[in-house]
Tab-separated table of C-alpha atoms in Angstrom:
chain	number	residue	atom	x	y	z
A	28	UNK	CA	41.491	73.411	24.953
A	29	UNK	CA	41.394	75.675	28.004
A	30	UNK	CA	42.323	79.305	27.353
A	31	UNK	CA	45.822	80.447	28.255
A	32	UNK	CA	45.981	81.927	31.743
A	33	UNK	CA	47.957	85.163	31.969
A	34	UNK	CA	49.206	86.456	35.291
A	35	UNK	CA	51.682	89.066	36.533
A	36	UNK	CA	55.360	88.161	36.484
A	37	UNK	CA	56.698	86.956	39.824
A	38	UNK	CA	53.383	85.496	41.002
A	39	UNK	CA	53.735	82.485	43.291
A	40	UNK	CA	50.962	79.874	43.074
A	41	UNK	CA	50.302	78.161	46.388
A	42	UNK	CA	49.349	74.501	46.280
A	43	UNK	CA	50.001	72.719	49.571
A	44	UNK	CA	52.138	74.169	52.352
A	45	UNK	CA	52.572	73.827	56.101
A	46	UNK	CA	50.156	76.084	57.952
A	47	UNK	CA	51.184	76.248	61.600
A	48	UNK	CA	54.756	77.440	61.075
A	49	UNK	CA	56.582	80.604	62.080
A	50	UNK	CA	55.619	83.841	60.349
A	51	UNK	CA	58.992	84.261	58.627
A	52	UNK	CA	58.495	80.920	56.879
A	53	UNK	CA	54.778	81.307	56.209
A	54	UNK	CA	55.041	84.819	54.762
A	55	UNK	CA	58.358	84.325	52.965
A	56	UNK	CA	58.545	85.199	49.283
A	57	UNK	CA	56.322	87.444	47.235
A	58	UNK	CA	52.572	87.834	47.034
A	59	UNK	CA	50.842	84.487	46.504
A	60	UNK	CA	47.790	83.247	44.626
A	61	UNK	CA	45.984	79.946	44.283
A	62	UNK	CA	45.001	77.976	41.208
A	63	UNK	CA	41.275	77.480	40.750
A	64	UNK	CA	38.703	76.919	38.017
A	65	UNK	CA	37.231	80.348	38.718
A	66	UNK	CA	40.541	82.167	38.403
A	67	UNK	CA	40.051	85.770	37.268
A	68	UNK	CA	42.937	87.614	35.655
A	69	UNK	CA	41.078	90.901	35.953
A	70	UNK	CA	40.937	90.401	39.720
A	71	UNK	CA	44.695	89.835	39.895
A	72	UNK	CA	45.387	92.997	37.908
A	73	UNK	CA	43.539	95.151	40.389
A	74	UNK	CA	39.795	94.572	40.056
A	75	UNK	CA	38.188	94.195	43.470
A	76	UNK	CA	34.529	93.222	43.702
A	77	UNK	CA	32.702	95.657	45.946
A	78	UNK	CA	30.540	94.262	48.720
A	79	UNK	CA	28.745	96.169	51.424
A	80	UNK	CA	30.510	95.514	54.741
A	81	UNK	CA	28.522	93.074	56.843
A	82	UNK	CA	28.228	95.483	59.741
A	83	UNK	CA	26.559	98.131	57.529
A	84	UNK	CA	23.851	95.902	56.110
A	85	UNK	CA	22.800	92.601	57.546
A	86	UNK	CA	25.127	91.460	60.320
A	87	UNK	CA	22.377	91.827	62.891
A	88	UNK	CA	20.140	89.505	60.871
A	89	UNK	CA	22.639	86.655	60.921
A	90	UNK	CA	22.592	84.299	63.907
A	91	UNK	CA	25.892	84.433	65.800
A	92	UNK	CA	27.677	81.148	66.304
A	93	UNK	CA	30.891	79.974	67.869
A	94	UNK	CA	33.982	80.258	65.674
A	95	UNK	CA	34.694	76.525	66.035
A	96	UNK	CA	31.358	75.288	64.636
A	97	UNK	CA	31.543	72.393	62.177
A	98	UNK	CA	31.819	73.441	58.533
A	99	UNK	CA	30.917	71.312	55.531
A	100	UNK	CA	34.105	71.628	53.492
A	101	UNK	CA	36.048	69.008	51.556
A	102	UNK	CA	39.489	70.540	52.054
A	103	UNK	CA	41.348	73.239	53.961
A	104	UNK	CA	39.766	76.649	53.493
A	105	UNK	CA	41.935	79.573	52.446
A	106	UNK	CA	41.234	83.278	52.115
A	107	UNK	CA	42.521	85.791	49.578
A	108	UNK	CA	43.251	88.974	51.487
A	109	UNK	CA	44.354	92.524	50.760
A	110	UNK	CA	46.444	93.170	53.874
A	111	UNK	CA	46.141	96.924	54.403
A	112	UNK	CA	42.471	97.173	53.454
A	113	UNK	CA	41.505	94.268	55.693
A	114	UNK	CA	43.416	95.731	58.634
A	115	UNK	CA	41.526	98.970	58.132
A	116	UNK	CA	38.139	97.230	58.035
A	117	UNK	CA	38.874	94.964	61.023
A	118	UNK	CA	39.893	97.899	63.201
A	119	UNK	CA	37.010	100.081	62.026
A	120	UNK	CA	34.411	97.382	62.558
A	121	UNK	CA	35.668	95.392	65.546
A	122	UNK	CA	38.103	97.525	67.565
A	123	UNK	CA	35.452	99.621	69.271
A	124	UNK	CA	37.650	100.661	72.203
A	125	UNK	CA	40.504	101.811	69.940
A	126	UNK	CA	43.319	99.780	71.498
A	127	UNK	CA	44.385	98.129	68.207
A	128	UNK	CA	43.426	94.649	69.341
A	129	UNK	CA	40.278	92.542	69.327
A	130	UNK	CA	39.079	91.356	72.732
A	131	UNK	CA	35.884	90.385	74.524
A	132	UNK	CA	35.464	93.995	75.665
A	133	UNK	CA	35.017	95.211	72.081
A	134	UNK	CA	31.372	95.713	71.087
A	135	UNK	CA	31.670	94.959	67.375
A	136	UNK	CA	29.564	92.328	65.584
A	137	UNK	CA	32.374	89.763	65.984
A	138	UNK	CA	31.882	88.662	62.403
A	139	UNK	CA	33.607	89.449	59.121
A	140	UNK	CA	33.256	88.071	55.606
A	141	UNK	CA	36.508	87.115	53.847
A	142	UNK	CA	36.850	86.189	50.200
A	143	UNK	CA	37.825	82.566	49.593
A	144	UNK	CA	40.993	81.837	47.651
A	145	UNK	CA	39.342	79.175	45.480
A	146	UNK	CA	36.951	81.797	44.109
A	147	UNK	CA	39.628	84.519	43.962
A	148	UNK	CA	37.674	86.535	46.502
A	149	UNK	CA	34.282	86.527	44.747
A	150	UNK	CA	32.689	84.136	47.227
A	151	UNK	CA	32.984	84.795	50.947
A	152	UNK	CA	32.941	82.923	54.227
A	153	UNK	CA	32.191	84.458	57.613
A	154	UNK	CA	34.920	84.616	60.245
A	155	UNK	CA	33.178	84.704	63.613
A	156	UNK	CA	34.125	85.119	67.241
A	157	UNK	CA	36.708	87.051	69.222
A	158	UNK	CA	39.411	84.392	68.948
A	159	UNK	CA	39.362	84.073	65.155
A	160	UNK	CA	39.152	87.827	64.620
A	161	UNK	CA	42.003	88.562	67.025
A	162	UNK	CA	44.128	85.943	65.258
A	163	UNK	CA	43.190	87.482	61.917
A	164	UNK	CA	44.408	90.906	63.032
A	165	UNK	CA	47.627	89.394	64.349
A	166	UNK	CA	48.251	87.520	61.097
A	167	UNK	CA	47.647	90.672	59.075
A	168	UNK	CA	50.152	92.576	61.231
A	169	UNK	CA	52.729	89.807	60.729
A	170	UNK	CA	52.127	89.834	56.972
A	171	UNK	CA	52.644	93.601	56.913
A	172	UNK	CA	55.863	93.223	58.930
A	173	UNK	CA	57.084	90.909	56.153
A	174	UNK	CA	56.165	93.498	53.494
A	175	UNK	CA	53.256	91.492	52.111
A	176	UNK	CA	50.459	93.378	50.349
A	177	UNK	CA	48.267	90.443	49.348
A	178	UNK	CA	48.193	87.024	51.012
A	179	UNK	CA	46.537	83.638	50.867
A	180	UNK	CA	45.721	82.867	54.499
A	181	UNK	CA	44.867	79.385	55.744
A	182	UNK	CA	41.817	79.187	57.993
A	183	UNK	CA	43.829	76.748	60.132
A	184	UNK	CA	45.942	79.679	61.363
A	185	UNK	CA	42.799	81.360	62.674
A	186	UNK	CA	41.378	78.275	64.379
A	187	UNK	CA	44.661	76.882	65.727
A	188	UNK	CA	44.553	75.475	69.258
A	189	UNK	CA	45.252	78.478	71.549
A	190	UNK	CA	47.954	76.697	73.562
A	191	UNK	CA	49.696	75.471	70.403
A	192	UNK	CA	49.514	78.915	68.816
A	193	UNK	CA	50.870	80.708	71.874
A	194	UNK	CA	53.702	78.177	72.247
A	195	UNK	CA	54.617	78.576	68.581
A	196	UNK	CA	54.515	82.378	68.775
A	197	UNK	CA	56.717	82.405	71.863
A	198	UNK	CA	59.266	80.071	70.288
A	199	UNK	CA	59.495	81.712	66.880
A	200	UNK	CA	58.560	85.346	67.477
A	201	UNK	CA	58.280	86.565	71.045
A	202	UNK	CA	61.779	85.547	72.178
A	203	UNK	CA	63.278	87.570	69.344
A	204	UNK	CA	61.165	90.659	69.974
A	205	UNK	CA	61.989	90.548	73.712
A	206	UNK	CA	65.763	90.287	73.208
A	207	UNK	CA	67.922	93.184	74.396
A	208	UNK	CA	71.652	93.931	74.613
A	209	UNK	CA	73.531	96.543	76.585
A	210	UNK	CA	76.289	97.839	74.318
A	211	UNK	CA	76.777	100.663	71.842
A	212	UNK	CA	73.946	99.513	69.595
A	213	UNK	CA	71.524	98.399	72.292
A	214	UNK	CA	71.921	101.640	74.234
A	215	UNK	CA	70.360	103.600	71.369
A	216	UNK	CA	67.003	102.133	72.425
A	217	UNK	CA	67.626	101.455	76.101
A	218	UNK	CA	68.790	104.965	77.046
A	219	UNK	CA	65.674	106.455	75.432
A	220	UNK	CA	63.488	104.572	77.922
A	221	UNK	CA	61.858	107.174	80.214
A	222	UNK	CA	62.170	104.730	83.127
A	223	UNK	CA	65.960	105.206	82.990
A	224	UNK	CA	66.143	108.996	83.026
A	225	UNK	CA	64.185	112.234	83.222
A	226	UNK	CA	63.912	114.850	80.536
A	227	UNK	CA	66.512	117.008	82.301
A	228	UNK	CA	69.187	114.323	82.788
A	229	UNK	CA	71.438	112.803	80.149
A	230	UNK	CA	71.351	109.001	79.799
A	231	UNK	CA	73.780	107.473	82.268
A	232	UNK	CA	75.456	104.068	82.461
A	233	UNK	CA	77.308	102.790	85.516
A	234	UNK	CA	80.344	100.594	84.814
A	235	UNK	CA	81.685	98.432	87.670
A	236	UNK	CA	85.024	99.089	89.330
A	237	UNK	CA	87.769	96.810	87.968
A	238	UNK	CA	86.486	96.797	84.373
A	239	UNK	CA	88.711	99.430	82.689
A	240	UNK	CA	88.300	97.938	79.208
A	241	UNK	CA	84.533	98.130	79.519
A	242	UNK	CA	84.690	101.697	80.830
A	243	UNK	CA	86.843	102.759	77.889
A	244	UNK	CA	84.463	100.995	75.485
A	245	UNK	CA	81.511	103.057	76.717
A	246	UNK	CA	83.542	106.262	76.660
A	247	UNK	CA	84.305	105.510	73.016
A	248	UNK	CA	80.606	104.943	72.366
A	249	UNK	CA	79.862	108.339	73.947
A	250	UNK	CA	82.450	110.010	71.687
A	251	UNK	CA	81.268	108.273	68.507
A	252	UNK	CA	77.559	108.845	69.224
A	253	UNK	CA	77.384	112.355	70.665
A	254	UNK	CA	73.636	112.560	69.949
A	255	UNK	CA	73.079	110.070	72.772
A	256	UNK	CA	74.704	112.432	75.305
A	257	UNK	CA	75.779	109.337	77.224
A	258	UNK	CA	77.226	109.921	80.691
A	259	UNK	CA	79.650	107.116	81.609
A	260	UNK	CA	80.276	106.670	85.351
A	261	UNK	CA	82.605	104.165	87.038
A	262	UNK	CA	81.274	102.775	90.307
A	263	UNK	CA	83.367	102.704	93.490
A	264	UNK	CA	84.971	99.479	94.634
A	265	UNK	CA	82.113	98.859	97.089
A	266	UNK	CA	78.978	99.958	95.218
A	267	UNK	CA	76.626	98.451	97.813
A	268	UNK	CA	77.699	100.947	100.491
A	269	UNK	CA	74.397	102.295	101.933
A	270	UNK	CA	75.360	105.961	101.725
A	271	UNK	CA	76.484	105.611	98.108
A	272	UNK	CA	73.359	103.701	97.138
A	273	UNK	CA	71.222	106.478	98.673
A	274	UNK	CA	73.116	109.088	96.667
A	275	UNK	CA	72.019	107.376	93.447
A	276	UNK	CA	68.410	108.393	94.031
A	277	UNK	CA	69.140	111.695	92.311
A	278	UNK	CA	71.375	110.110	89.639
A	279	UNK	CA	69.268	107.546	87.701
A	280	UNK	CA	71.061	105.279	85.280
A	281	UNK	CA	71.502	101.703	84.158
A	282	UNK	CA	74.059	99.142	85.277
A	283	UNK	CA	76.452	97.672	82.745
A	284	UNK	CA	76.090	93.928	82.158
A	285	UNK	CA	78.395	91.171	80.952
A	286	UNK	CA	80.007	91.482	77.514
A	287	UNK	CA	82.009	89.303	75.139
A	288	UNK	CA	85.177	90.285	73.346
A	289	UNK	CA	84.849	89.937	69.569
A	290	UNK	CA	86.763	90.901	66.418
A	291	UNK	CA	85.939	94.422	65.259
A	292	UNK	CA	86.460	93.563	61.577
A	293	UNK	CA	89.461	95.893	61.394
A	294	UNK	CA	92.087	93.598	62.838
A	295	UNK	CA	91.369	94.581	66.423
A	296	UNK	CA	89.034	93.684	69.255
A	297	UNK	CA	85.878	95.241	70.665
A	298	UNK	CA	83.112	94.371	73.115
A	299	UNK	CA	79.577	93.227	72.407
A	300	UNK	CA	76.778	92.844	74.918
A	301	UNK	CA	75.505	89.356	75.723
A	302	UNK	CA	71.813	89.240	74.728
A	303	UNK	CA	69.133	88.714	77.367
A	304	UNK	CA	65.340	88.465	77.490
A	305	UNK	CA	63.070	91.049	79.112
A	306	UNK	CA	59.668	90.137	80.645
A	307	UNK	CA	57.667	92.398	78.319
A	308	UNK	CA	58.044	94.720	75.342
A	309	UNK	CA	57.952	97.850	77.522
A	310	UNK	CA	61.038	96.740	79.473
A	311	UNK	CA	64.703	97.093	78.592
A	312	UNK	CA	66.346	95.892	81.803
A	313	UNK	CA	67.377	92.488	83.136
A	314	UNK	CA	65.117	91.457	86.028
A	315	UNK	CA	66.179	88.791	88.502
A	316	UNK	CA	62.877	87.185	89.517
A	317	UNK	CA	61.393	87.200	86.011
A	318	UNK	CA	64.614	85.914	84.474
A	319	UNK	CA	64.459	82.631	86.374
A	320	UNK	CA	61.139	81.684	84.801
A	321	UNK	CA	62.216	83.135	81.443
A	322	UNK	CA	65.271	80.855	81.522
A	323	UNK	CA	63.048	77.828	82.140
A	324	UNK	CA	61.012	78.720	79.072
A	325	UNK	CA	64.159	79.249	76.998
A	326	UNK	CA	65.382	75.765	77.911
A	327	UNK	CA	62.020	74.239	76.950
A	328	UNK	CA	62.321	75.897	73.525
A	329	UNK	CA	65.934	74.798	73.064
A	330	UNK	CA	67.376	78.293	73.507
A	331	UNK	CA	70.273	77.042	75.618
A	332	UNK	CA	72.769	79.731	74.551
A	333	UNK	CA	70.348	82.523	75.490
A	334	UNK	CA	69.625	80.924	78.869
A	335	UNK	CA	73.382	80.567	79.501
A	336	UNK	CA	73.867	84.239	78.630
A	337	UNK	CA	71.361	85.270	81.277
A	338	UNK	CA	73.216	83.149	83.838
A	339	UNK	CA	76.445	84.889	82.769
A	340	UNK	CA	74.774	88.226	83.521
A	341	UNK	CA	73.781	87.053	86.997
A	342	UNK	CA	77.358	85.945	87.710
A	343	UNK	CA	78.619	89.334	86.498
A	344	UNK	CA	76.142	91.211	88.708
A	345	UNK	CA	76.892	89.146	91.803
A	346	UNK	CA	80.630	89.645	91.258
A	347	UNK	CA	80.477	93.403	90.725
A	348	UNK	CA	77.326	94.667	92.406
A	349	UNK	CA	76.970	92.305	95.378
């Protein structure tokens, strides 16, 4: 009879699971382990076999090969990974230009040994090439974002077709991270953007003429969040007057966008900004030219409500700002 296998409470054993899914699904739950004949309880309880990093010993003796070379395996390969330690080693070994990403400009060996899940990390397999290593770093960052300390990572996520991977990341991750709103909550981030103000000027928002409810909403936000030092200004009836527009050069601020009226949870009503997508993480504003192509992508990914919201913003801007 085989000996009884003891393991920590709460351990999830991974058998078969979808690989090319969104990160929230893939990294859901607690830390995971795999069943294998070489399972080591001492390894699970903290023992980590020590191996000299490849770049310190013999990486230069190994012939480099493309990361998509054929491999003689009978089933999908998985790796047992300590998230924080592997991030540290990847950056130390491969990120030679210090930009926290792995690219063709980095001068590292472009090779790293990872412990296989079927051997509980005692046997290793080399991950090679810029593409696989950059995907590895991205997967580790996603695992950390989902509070994972130890993961079983499918090799298929590192070798996934680049177009398929990018499309999946856009659909399930990038849209969310590029979503902004202009309202009391969204302004906490947006008004801190140095593109919107200088260090000597308080954050300023311009509310269109003829929107008294919106103007009062932002005045209330300014009162309830004094740390923002928000300056609420109501635009004149004709904000596109050339002389007025020129006067704004010394008064930087952001333009209010469309909002929806919602229940405030206290029996009354309040306003909430309609979400929109920005063209990159460093932006917080709605851009006309970029938004057209963004809306096309949203429709392809079935994000009809978000695309409609961006059209609502355009209608609002044309109505109030000309």
